[in-house]
Short mmCIF file of C-alpha atoms in Angstrom, two decimals:
data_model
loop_
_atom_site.label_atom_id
_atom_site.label_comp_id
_atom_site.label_asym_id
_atom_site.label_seq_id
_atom_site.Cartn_x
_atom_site.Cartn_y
_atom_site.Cartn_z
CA UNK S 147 -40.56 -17.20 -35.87
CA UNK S 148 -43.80 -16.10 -34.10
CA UNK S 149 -43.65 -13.53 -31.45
CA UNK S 150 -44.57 -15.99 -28.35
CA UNK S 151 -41.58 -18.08 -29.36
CA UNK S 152 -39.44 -15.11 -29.90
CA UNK S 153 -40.86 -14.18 -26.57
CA UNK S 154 -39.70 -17.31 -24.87
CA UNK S 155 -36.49 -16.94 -26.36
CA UNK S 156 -36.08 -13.48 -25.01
CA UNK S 157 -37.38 -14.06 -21.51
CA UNK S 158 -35.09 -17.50 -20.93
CA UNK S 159 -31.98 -15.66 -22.36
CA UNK S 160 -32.85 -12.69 -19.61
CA UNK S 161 -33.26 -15.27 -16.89
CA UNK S 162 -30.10 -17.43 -17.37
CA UNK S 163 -28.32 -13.65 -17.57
CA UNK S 164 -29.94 -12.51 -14.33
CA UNK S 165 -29.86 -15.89 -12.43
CA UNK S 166 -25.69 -16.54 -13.49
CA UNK S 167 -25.25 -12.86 -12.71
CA UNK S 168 -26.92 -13.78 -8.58
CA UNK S 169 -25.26 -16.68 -8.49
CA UNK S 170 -21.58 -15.47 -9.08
CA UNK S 171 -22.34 -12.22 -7.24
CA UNK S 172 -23.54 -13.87 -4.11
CA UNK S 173 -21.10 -17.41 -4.02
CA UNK S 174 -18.06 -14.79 -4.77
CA UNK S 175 -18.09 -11.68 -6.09
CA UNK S 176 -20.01 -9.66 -3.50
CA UNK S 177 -17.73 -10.97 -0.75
CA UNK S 178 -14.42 -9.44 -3.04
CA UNK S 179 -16.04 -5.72 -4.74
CA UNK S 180 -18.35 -4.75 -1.69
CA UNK S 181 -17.92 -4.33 2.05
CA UNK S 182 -21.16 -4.54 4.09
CA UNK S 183 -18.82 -3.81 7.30
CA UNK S 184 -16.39 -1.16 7.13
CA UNK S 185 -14.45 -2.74 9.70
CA UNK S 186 -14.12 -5.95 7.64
CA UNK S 187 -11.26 -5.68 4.90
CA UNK S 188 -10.34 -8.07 2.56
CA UNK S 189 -7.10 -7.18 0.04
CA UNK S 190 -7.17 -5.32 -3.25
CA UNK S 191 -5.20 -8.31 -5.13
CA UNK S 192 -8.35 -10.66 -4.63
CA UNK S 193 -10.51 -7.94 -5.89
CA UNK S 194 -8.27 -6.88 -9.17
CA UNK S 195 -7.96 -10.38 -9.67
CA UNK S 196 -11.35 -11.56 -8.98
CA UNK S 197 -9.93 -14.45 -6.56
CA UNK S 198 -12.34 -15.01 -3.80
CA UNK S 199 -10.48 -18.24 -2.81
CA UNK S 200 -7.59 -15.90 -1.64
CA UNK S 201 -9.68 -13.66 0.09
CA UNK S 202 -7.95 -13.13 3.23
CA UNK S 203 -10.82 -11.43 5.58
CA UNK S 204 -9.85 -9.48 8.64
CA UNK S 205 -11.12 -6.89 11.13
CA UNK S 206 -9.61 -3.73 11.92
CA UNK S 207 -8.54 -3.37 15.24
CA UNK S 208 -5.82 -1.82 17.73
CA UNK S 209 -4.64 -2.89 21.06
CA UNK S 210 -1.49 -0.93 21.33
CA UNK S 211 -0.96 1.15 24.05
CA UNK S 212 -0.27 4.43 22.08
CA UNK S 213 -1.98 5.52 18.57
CA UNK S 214 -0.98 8.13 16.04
CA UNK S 215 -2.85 11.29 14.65
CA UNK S 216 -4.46 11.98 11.55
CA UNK S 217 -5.33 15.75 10.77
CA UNK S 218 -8.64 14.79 11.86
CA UNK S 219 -7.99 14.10 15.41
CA UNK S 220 -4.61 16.08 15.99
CA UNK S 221 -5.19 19.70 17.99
CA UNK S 222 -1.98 21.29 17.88
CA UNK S 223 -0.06 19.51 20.82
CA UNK S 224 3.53 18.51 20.44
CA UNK S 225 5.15 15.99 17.93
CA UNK S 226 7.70 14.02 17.89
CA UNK S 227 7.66 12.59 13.89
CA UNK S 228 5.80 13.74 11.14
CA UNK S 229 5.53 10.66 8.50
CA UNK S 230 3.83 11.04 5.27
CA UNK S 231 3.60 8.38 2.41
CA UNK S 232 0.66 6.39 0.34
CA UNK S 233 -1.55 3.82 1.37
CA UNK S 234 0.43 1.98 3.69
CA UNK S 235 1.22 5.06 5.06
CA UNK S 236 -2.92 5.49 5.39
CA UNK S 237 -3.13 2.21 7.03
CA UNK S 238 -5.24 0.64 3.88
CA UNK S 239 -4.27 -2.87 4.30
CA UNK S 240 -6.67 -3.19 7.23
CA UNK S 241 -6.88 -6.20 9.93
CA UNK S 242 -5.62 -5.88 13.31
CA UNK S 243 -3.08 -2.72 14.56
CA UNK S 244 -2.97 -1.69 10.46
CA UNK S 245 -0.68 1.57 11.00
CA UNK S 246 2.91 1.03 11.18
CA UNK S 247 3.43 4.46 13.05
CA UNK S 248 1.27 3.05 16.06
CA UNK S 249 3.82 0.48 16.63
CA UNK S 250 6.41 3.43 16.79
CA UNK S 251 4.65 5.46 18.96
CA UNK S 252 3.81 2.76 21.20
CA UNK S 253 7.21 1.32 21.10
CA UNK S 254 8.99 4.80 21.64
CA UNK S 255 6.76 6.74 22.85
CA UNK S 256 6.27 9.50 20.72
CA UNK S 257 3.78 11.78 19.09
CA UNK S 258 3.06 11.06 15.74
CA UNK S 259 1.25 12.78 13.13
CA UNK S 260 0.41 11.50 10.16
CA UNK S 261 -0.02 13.90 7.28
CA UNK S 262 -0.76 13.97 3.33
CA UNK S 263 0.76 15.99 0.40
CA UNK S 264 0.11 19.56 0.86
CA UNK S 265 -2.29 20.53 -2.04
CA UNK S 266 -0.55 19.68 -5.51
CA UNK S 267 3.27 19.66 -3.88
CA UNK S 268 5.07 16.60 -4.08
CA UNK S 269 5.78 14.54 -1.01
CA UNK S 270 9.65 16.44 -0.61
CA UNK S 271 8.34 19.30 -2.10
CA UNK S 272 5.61 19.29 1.00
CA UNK S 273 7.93 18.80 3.87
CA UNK S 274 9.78 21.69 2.60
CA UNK S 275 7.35 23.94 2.46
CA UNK S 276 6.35 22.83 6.37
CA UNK S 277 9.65 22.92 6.73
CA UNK S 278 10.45 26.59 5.67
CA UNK S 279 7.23 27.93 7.35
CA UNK S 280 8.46 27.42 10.70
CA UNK S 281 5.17 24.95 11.35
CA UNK S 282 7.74 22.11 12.39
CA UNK S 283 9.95 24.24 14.55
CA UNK S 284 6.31 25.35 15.84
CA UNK S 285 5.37 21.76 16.90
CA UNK S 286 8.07 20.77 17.64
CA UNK S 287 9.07 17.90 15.55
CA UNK S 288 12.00 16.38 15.60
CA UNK S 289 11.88 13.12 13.00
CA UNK S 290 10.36 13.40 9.98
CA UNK S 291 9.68 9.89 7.88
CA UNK S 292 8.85 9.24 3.94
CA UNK S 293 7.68 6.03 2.99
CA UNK S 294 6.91 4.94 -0.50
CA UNK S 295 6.47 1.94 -2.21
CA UNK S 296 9.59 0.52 -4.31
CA UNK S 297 7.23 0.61 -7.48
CA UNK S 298 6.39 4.06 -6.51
CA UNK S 299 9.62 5.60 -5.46
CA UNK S 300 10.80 7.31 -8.56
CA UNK S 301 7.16 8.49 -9.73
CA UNK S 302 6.71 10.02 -6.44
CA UNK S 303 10.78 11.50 -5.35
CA UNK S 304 12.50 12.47 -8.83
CA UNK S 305 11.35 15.44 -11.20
CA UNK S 306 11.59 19.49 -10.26
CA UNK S 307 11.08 19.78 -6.49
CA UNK S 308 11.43 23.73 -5.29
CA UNK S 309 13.16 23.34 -2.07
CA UNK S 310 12.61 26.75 -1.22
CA UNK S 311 8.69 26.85 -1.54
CA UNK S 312 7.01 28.31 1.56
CA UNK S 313 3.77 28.90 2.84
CA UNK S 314 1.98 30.61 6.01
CA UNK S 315 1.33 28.64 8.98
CA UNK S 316 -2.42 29.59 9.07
CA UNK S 317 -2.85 28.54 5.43
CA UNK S 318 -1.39 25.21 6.47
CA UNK S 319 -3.27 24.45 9.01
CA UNK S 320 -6.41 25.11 7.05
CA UNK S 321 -5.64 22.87 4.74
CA UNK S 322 -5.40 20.19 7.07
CA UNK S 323 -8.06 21.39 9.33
CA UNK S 324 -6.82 20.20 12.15
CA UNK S 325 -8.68 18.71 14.73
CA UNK S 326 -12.04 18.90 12.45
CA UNK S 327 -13.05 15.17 13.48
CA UNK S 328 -14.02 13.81 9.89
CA UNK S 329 -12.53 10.48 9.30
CA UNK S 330 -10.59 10.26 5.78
CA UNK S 331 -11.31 6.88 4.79
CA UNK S 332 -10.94 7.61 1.24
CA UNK S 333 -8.29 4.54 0.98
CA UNK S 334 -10.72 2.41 2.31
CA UNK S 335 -14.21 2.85 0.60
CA UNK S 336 -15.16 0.69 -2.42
CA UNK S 337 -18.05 1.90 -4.80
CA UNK S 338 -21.49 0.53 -4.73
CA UNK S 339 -21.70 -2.17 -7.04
CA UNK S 340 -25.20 -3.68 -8.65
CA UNK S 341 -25.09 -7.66 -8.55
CA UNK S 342 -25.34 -7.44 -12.29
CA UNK S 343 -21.92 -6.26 -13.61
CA UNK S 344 -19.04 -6.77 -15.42
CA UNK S 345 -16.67 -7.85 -12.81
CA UNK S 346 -18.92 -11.50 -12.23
CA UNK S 347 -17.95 -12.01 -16.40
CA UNK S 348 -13.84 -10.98 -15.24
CA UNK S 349 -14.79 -13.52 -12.12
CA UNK S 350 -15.41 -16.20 -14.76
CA UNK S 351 -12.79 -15.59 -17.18
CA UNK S 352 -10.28 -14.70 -15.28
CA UNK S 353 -10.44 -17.76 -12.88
CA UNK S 354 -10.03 -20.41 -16.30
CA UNK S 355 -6.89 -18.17 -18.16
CA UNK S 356 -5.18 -18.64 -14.69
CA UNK S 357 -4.79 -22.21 -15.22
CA UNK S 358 -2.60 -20.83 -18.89
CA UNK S 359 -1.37 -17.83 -17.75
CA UNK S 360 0.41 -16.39 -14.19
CA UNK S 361 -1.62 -13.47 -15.19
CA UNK S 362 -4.69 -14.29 -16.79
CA UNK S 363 -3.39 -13.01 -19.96
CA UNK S 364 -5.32 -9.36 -19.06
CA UNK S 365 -5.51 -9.17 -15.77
CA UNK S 366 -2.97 -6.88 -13.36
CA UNK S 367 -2.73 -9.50 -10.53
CA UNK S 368 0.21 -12.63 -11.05
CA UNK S 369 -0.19 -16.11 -9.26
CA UNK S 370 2.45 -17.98 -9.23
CA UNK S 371 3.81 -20.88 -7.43
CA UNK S 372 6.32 -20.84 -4.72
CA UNK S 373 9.27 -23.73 -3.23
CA UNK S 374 6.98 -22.96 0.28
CA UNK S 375 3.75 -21.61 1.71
CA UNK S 376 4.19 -18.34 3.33
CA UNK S 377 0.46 -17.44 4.09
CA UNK S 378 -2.30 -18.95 6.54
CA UNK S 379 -4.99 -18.11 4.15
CA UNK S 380 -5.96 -19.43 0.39
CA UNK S 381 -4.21 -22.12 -1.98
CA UNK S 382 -0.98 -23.93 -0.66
CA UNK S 383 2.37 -22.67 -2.01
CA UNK S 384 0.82 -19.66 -3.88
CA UNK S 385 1.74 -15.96 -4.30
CA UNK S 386 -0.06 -13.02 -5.50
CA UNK S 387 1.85 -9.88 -6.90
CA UNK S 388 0.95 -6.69 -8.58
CA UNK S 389 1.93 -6.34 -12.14
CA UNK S 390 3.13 -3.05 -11.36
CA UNK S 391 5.78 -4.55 -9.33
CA UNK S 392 7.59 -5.89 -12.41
CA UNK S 393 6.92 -2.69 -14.68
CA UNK S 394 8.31 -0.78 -11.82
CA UNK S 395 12.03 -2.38 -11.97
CA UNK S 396 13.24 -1.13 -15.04
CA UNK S 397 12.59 2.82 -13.96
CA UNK S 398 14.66 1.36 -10.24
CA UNK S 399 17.82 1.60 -11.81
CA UNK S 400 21.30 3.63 -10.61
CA UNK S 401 20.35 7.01 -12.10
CA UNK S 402 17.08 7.19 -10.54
CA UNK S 403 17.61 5.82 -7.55
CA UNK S 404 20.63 8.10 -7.43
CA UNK S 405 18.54 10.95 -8.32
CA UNK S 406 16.52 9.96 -5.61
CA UNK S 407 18.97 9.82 -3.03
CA UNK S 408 20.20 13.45 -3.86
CA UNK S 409 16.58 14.74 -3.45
CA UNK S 410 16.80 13.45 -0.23
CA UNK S 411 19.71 14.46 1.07
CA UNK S 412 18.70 17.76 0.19
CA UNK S 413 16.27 17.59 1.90
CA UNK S 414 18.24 16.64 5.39
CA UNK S 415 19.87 19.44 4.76
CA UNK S 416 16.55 21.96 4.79
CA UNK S 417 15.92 19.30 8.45
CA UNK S 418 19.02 19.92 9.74
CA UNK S 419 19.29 23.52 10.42
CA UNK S 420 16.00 22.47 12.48
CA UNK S 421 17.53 19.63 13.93
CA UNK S 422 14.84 17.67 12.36
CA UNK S 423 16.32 13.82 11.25
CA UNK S 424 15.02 12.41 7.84
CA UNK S 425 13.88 8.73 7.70
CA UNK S 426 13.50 7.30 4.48
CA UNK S 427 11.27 3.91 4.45
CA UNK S 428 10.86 2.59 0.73
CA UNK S 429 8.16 -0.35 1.52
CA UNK S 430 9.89 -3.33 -0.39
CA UNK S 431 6.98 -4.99 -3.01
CA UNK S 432 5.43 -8.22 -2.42
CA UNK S 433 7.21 -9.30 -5.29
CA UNK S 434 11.10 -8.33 -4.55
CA UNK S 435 10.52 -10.27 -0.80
CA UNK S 436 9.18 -13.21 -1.96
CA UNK S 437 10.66 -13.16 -5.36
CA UNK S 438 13.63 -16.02 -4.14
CA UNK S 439 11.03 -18.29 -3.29
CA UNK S 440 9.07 -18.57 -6.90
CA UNK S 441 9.68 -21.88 -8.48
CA UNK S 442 11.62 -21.37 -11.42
CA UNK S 443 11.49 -17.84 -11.32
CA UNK S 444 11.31 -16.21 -14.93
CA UNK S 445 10.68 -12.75 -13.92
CA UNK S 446 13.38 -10.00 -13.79
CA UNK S 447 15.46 -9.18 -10.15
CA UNK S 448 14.67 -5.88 -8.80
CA UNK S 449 17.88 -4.59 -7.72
CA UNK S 450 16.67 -1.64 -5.76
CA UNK S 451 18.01 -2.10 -2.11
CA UNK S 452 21.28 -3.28 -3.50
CA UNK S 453 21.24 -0.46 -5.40
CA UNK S 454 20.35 2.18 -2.08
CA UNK S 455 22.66 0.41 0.27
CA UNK S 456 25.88 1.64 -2.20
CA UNK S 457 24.45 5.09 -2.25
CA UNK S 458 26.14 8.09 0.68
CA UNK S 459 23.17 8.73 2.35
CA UNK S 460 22.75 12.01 5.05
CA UNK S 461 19.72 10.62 6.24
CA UNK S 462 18.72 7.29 8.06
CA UNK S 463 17.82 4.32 5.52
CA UNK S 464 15.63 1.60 6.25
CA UNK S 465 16.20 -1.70 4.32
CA UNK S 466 12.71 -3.20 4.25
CA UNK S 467 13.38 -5.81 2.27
CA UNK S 468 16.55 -7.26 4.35
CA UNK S 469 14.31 -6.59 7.72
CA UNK S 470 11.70 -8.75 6.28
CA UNK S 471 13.74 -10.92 4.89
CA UNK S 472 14.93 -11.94 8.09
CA UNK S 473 11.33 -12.25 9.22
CA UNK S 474 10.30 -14.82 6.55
CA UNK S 475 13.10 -17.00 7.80
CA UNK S 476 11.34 -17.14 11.30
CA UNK S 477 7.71 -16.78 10.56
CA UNK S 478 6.64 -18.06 7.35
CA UNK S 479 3.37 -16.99 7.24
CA UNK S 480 1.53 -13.59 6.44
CA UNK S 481 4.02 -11.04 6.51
CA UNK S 482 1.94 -9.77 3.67
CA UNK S 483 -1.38 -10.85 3.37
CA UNK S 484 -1.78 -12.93 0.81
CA UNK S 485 -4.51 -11.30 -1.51
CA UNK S 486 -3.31 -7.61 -1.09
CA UNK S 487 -0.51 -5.37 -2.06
CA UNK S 488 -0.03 -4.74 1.64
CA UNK S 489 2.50 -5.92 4.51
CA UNK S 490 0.44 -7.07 7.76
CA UNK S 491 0.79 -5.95 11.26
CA UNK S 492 3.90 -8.65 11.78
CA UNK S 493 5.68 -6.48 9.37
CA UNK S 494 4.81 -3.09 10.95
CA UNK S 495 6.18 -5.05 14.14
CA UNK S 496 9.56 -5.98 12.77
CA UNK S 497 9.86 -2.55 11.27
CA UNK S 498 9.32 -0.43 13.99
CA UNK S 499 12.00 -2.67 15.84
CA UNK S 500 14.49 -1.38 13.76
CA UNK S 501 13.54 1.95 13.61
#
């Protein structure tokens, strides 16, 4: 082979590469692994699963009367609930009124600050230690509310928690350097991404092994088919789930749960000589809610909620799942959205109801 043809060769093989790698990145991928507008969102379950025809694009925006605080924004005034939890807690999903507690605070108009693990402590392990400084009693708070995912519930509450950890006020609040004005959007940044990379190749394969496999054989997002259509946006009659949602039900049996519930209620009673009331809000998955309406279901039940609402309790519960459950029956569409991991603002709605 002479070198001009080898040349040729070379130079066409580059240009198909470069060209495919445009196309895909500009028809789809772009619109999924980027965000040119901060305040435009799509959901992480199109971007796992490279599924730009459930993209589900929405703009963040509030309109309630009353809105939370963040460390960032929050000078020391009183509270009325301190809640602390993971991304839904962080208001990742995005779209319109995206925090649950602004719903609360609007709806009962209280103060409410929204805080994150103190340094390496544990969520329980963190509320004690505010707890035992005498920074609630300082501020006044008088509800404090956990929320956690179902598939993240026994990661998160279970293992050694020191209930009697403390800490000084003034190293607390410079931790959360209060009232510093920096925006945390670490929940909501994506990375810069080249147009050439490997996620166009994932686009590709992953969009043919879903027509042999709910999960594309390797990738951590299911589609599956459902008796109804539940969401305003993508393919008719179709859910997305996390594959974490299924790993997660074998660790939600009795003994965790149980172990779970103890941590808890040890923890109402660290509140209660503050006359503080613990809320516990385990965020139901996508999967468990819409799990009755898969056609021919194959996958395991999660038995969670059946499991918590057998279990003494010392501290208020809320059911999640049955809440939403009711909610379905009403409104059929986008109580989650359909390409993320995440309940929508109708959810945060019917939730606050009941709180």
């Amino acid at each position: 082979m002479n070198s001009k043809k080898f040349t040729l060769i070379i130079t066409t093989i580059l240009f198909i590469f470069v060209s495919t790698n445009a196309l895909i990145w500009n028809l789809s991928t772009k619109h999924i692994l980027t965000r040119e507008n901060q305040n435009i969102v799509s959901g992480d379950l199109a971007r796992m699963g490279y599924l730009y025809k459930f993209a589900h694009f929405r703009k963040n925006d509030t309109n309630l009367t009353k809105v939370h605080f963040e460390a960032s924004n929050y000078k020391m005034s009183p509270i009325d609930m301190i809640t602390i939890g993971d991304s839904f807690s962080q208001g990742v999903m995005g779209g319109p009124n995206r925090y649950y507690q602004d719903f609360i605070a609007t709806k009962l108009n209280l103060n409410i600050l929204n805080i994150l693990n103190y340094k390496q402590h544990s969520k329980i392990e963190t509320l004690a230690i505010l707890a035992n400084s005498g920074f609630f009693k300082k501020i006044g708070v008088k509800y404090v509310l956990v929320e956690i995912t179902q598939r993240g519930s026994v990661k998160e509450l279970t293992g050694n928690i020191n209930y009697k950890a403390d800490e000084s006020i003034p190293n607390i609040e410079k931790f959360y350097k209060f009232g510093n004005n920096d925006t945390n959007n670490e929940y909501m940044q994506l990375p810069k991404t080249s147009f050439i990379n490997n996620g166009n190749f994932k686009y590709l394969l992953f969009n043919i092994l879903y027509h042999f496999s709910d999960h594309a054989i390797f990738s951590k997002v299911y589609m599956t088919s459902m008796i109804e259509d539940f969401f305003s946006v993508g393919p008719d009659n179709k859910l997305l789930f996390y594959n974490n949602d299924l790993k997660s039900i074998r660790k939600n049996n009795q003994s965790n749960l149980s172990q779970i519930n103890k941590n808890l209620n040890k923890l109402q009673k660290i509140l209660k000589k503050q006359n503080i009331k613990l809320i516990y809000m385990p965020v139901v998955t996508k999967y468990d809610l819409y799990s009755k309406f898969i056609k021919d279901n194959p996958y395991p039940k999660d038995l969670s909620f059946e499991i918590y609402n057998k279990l003494k309790k010392d501290y208020i519960f809320i059911d999640t799942k049955k809440i939403l459950l009711k909610k379905l029956d009403k409104h059929k569409q986008d109580i989650f959205y359909v390409d993320d991991t995440h309940w929508t603002y109708k959810a945060s709605d019917a939730i606050s109801d009941e709180i």
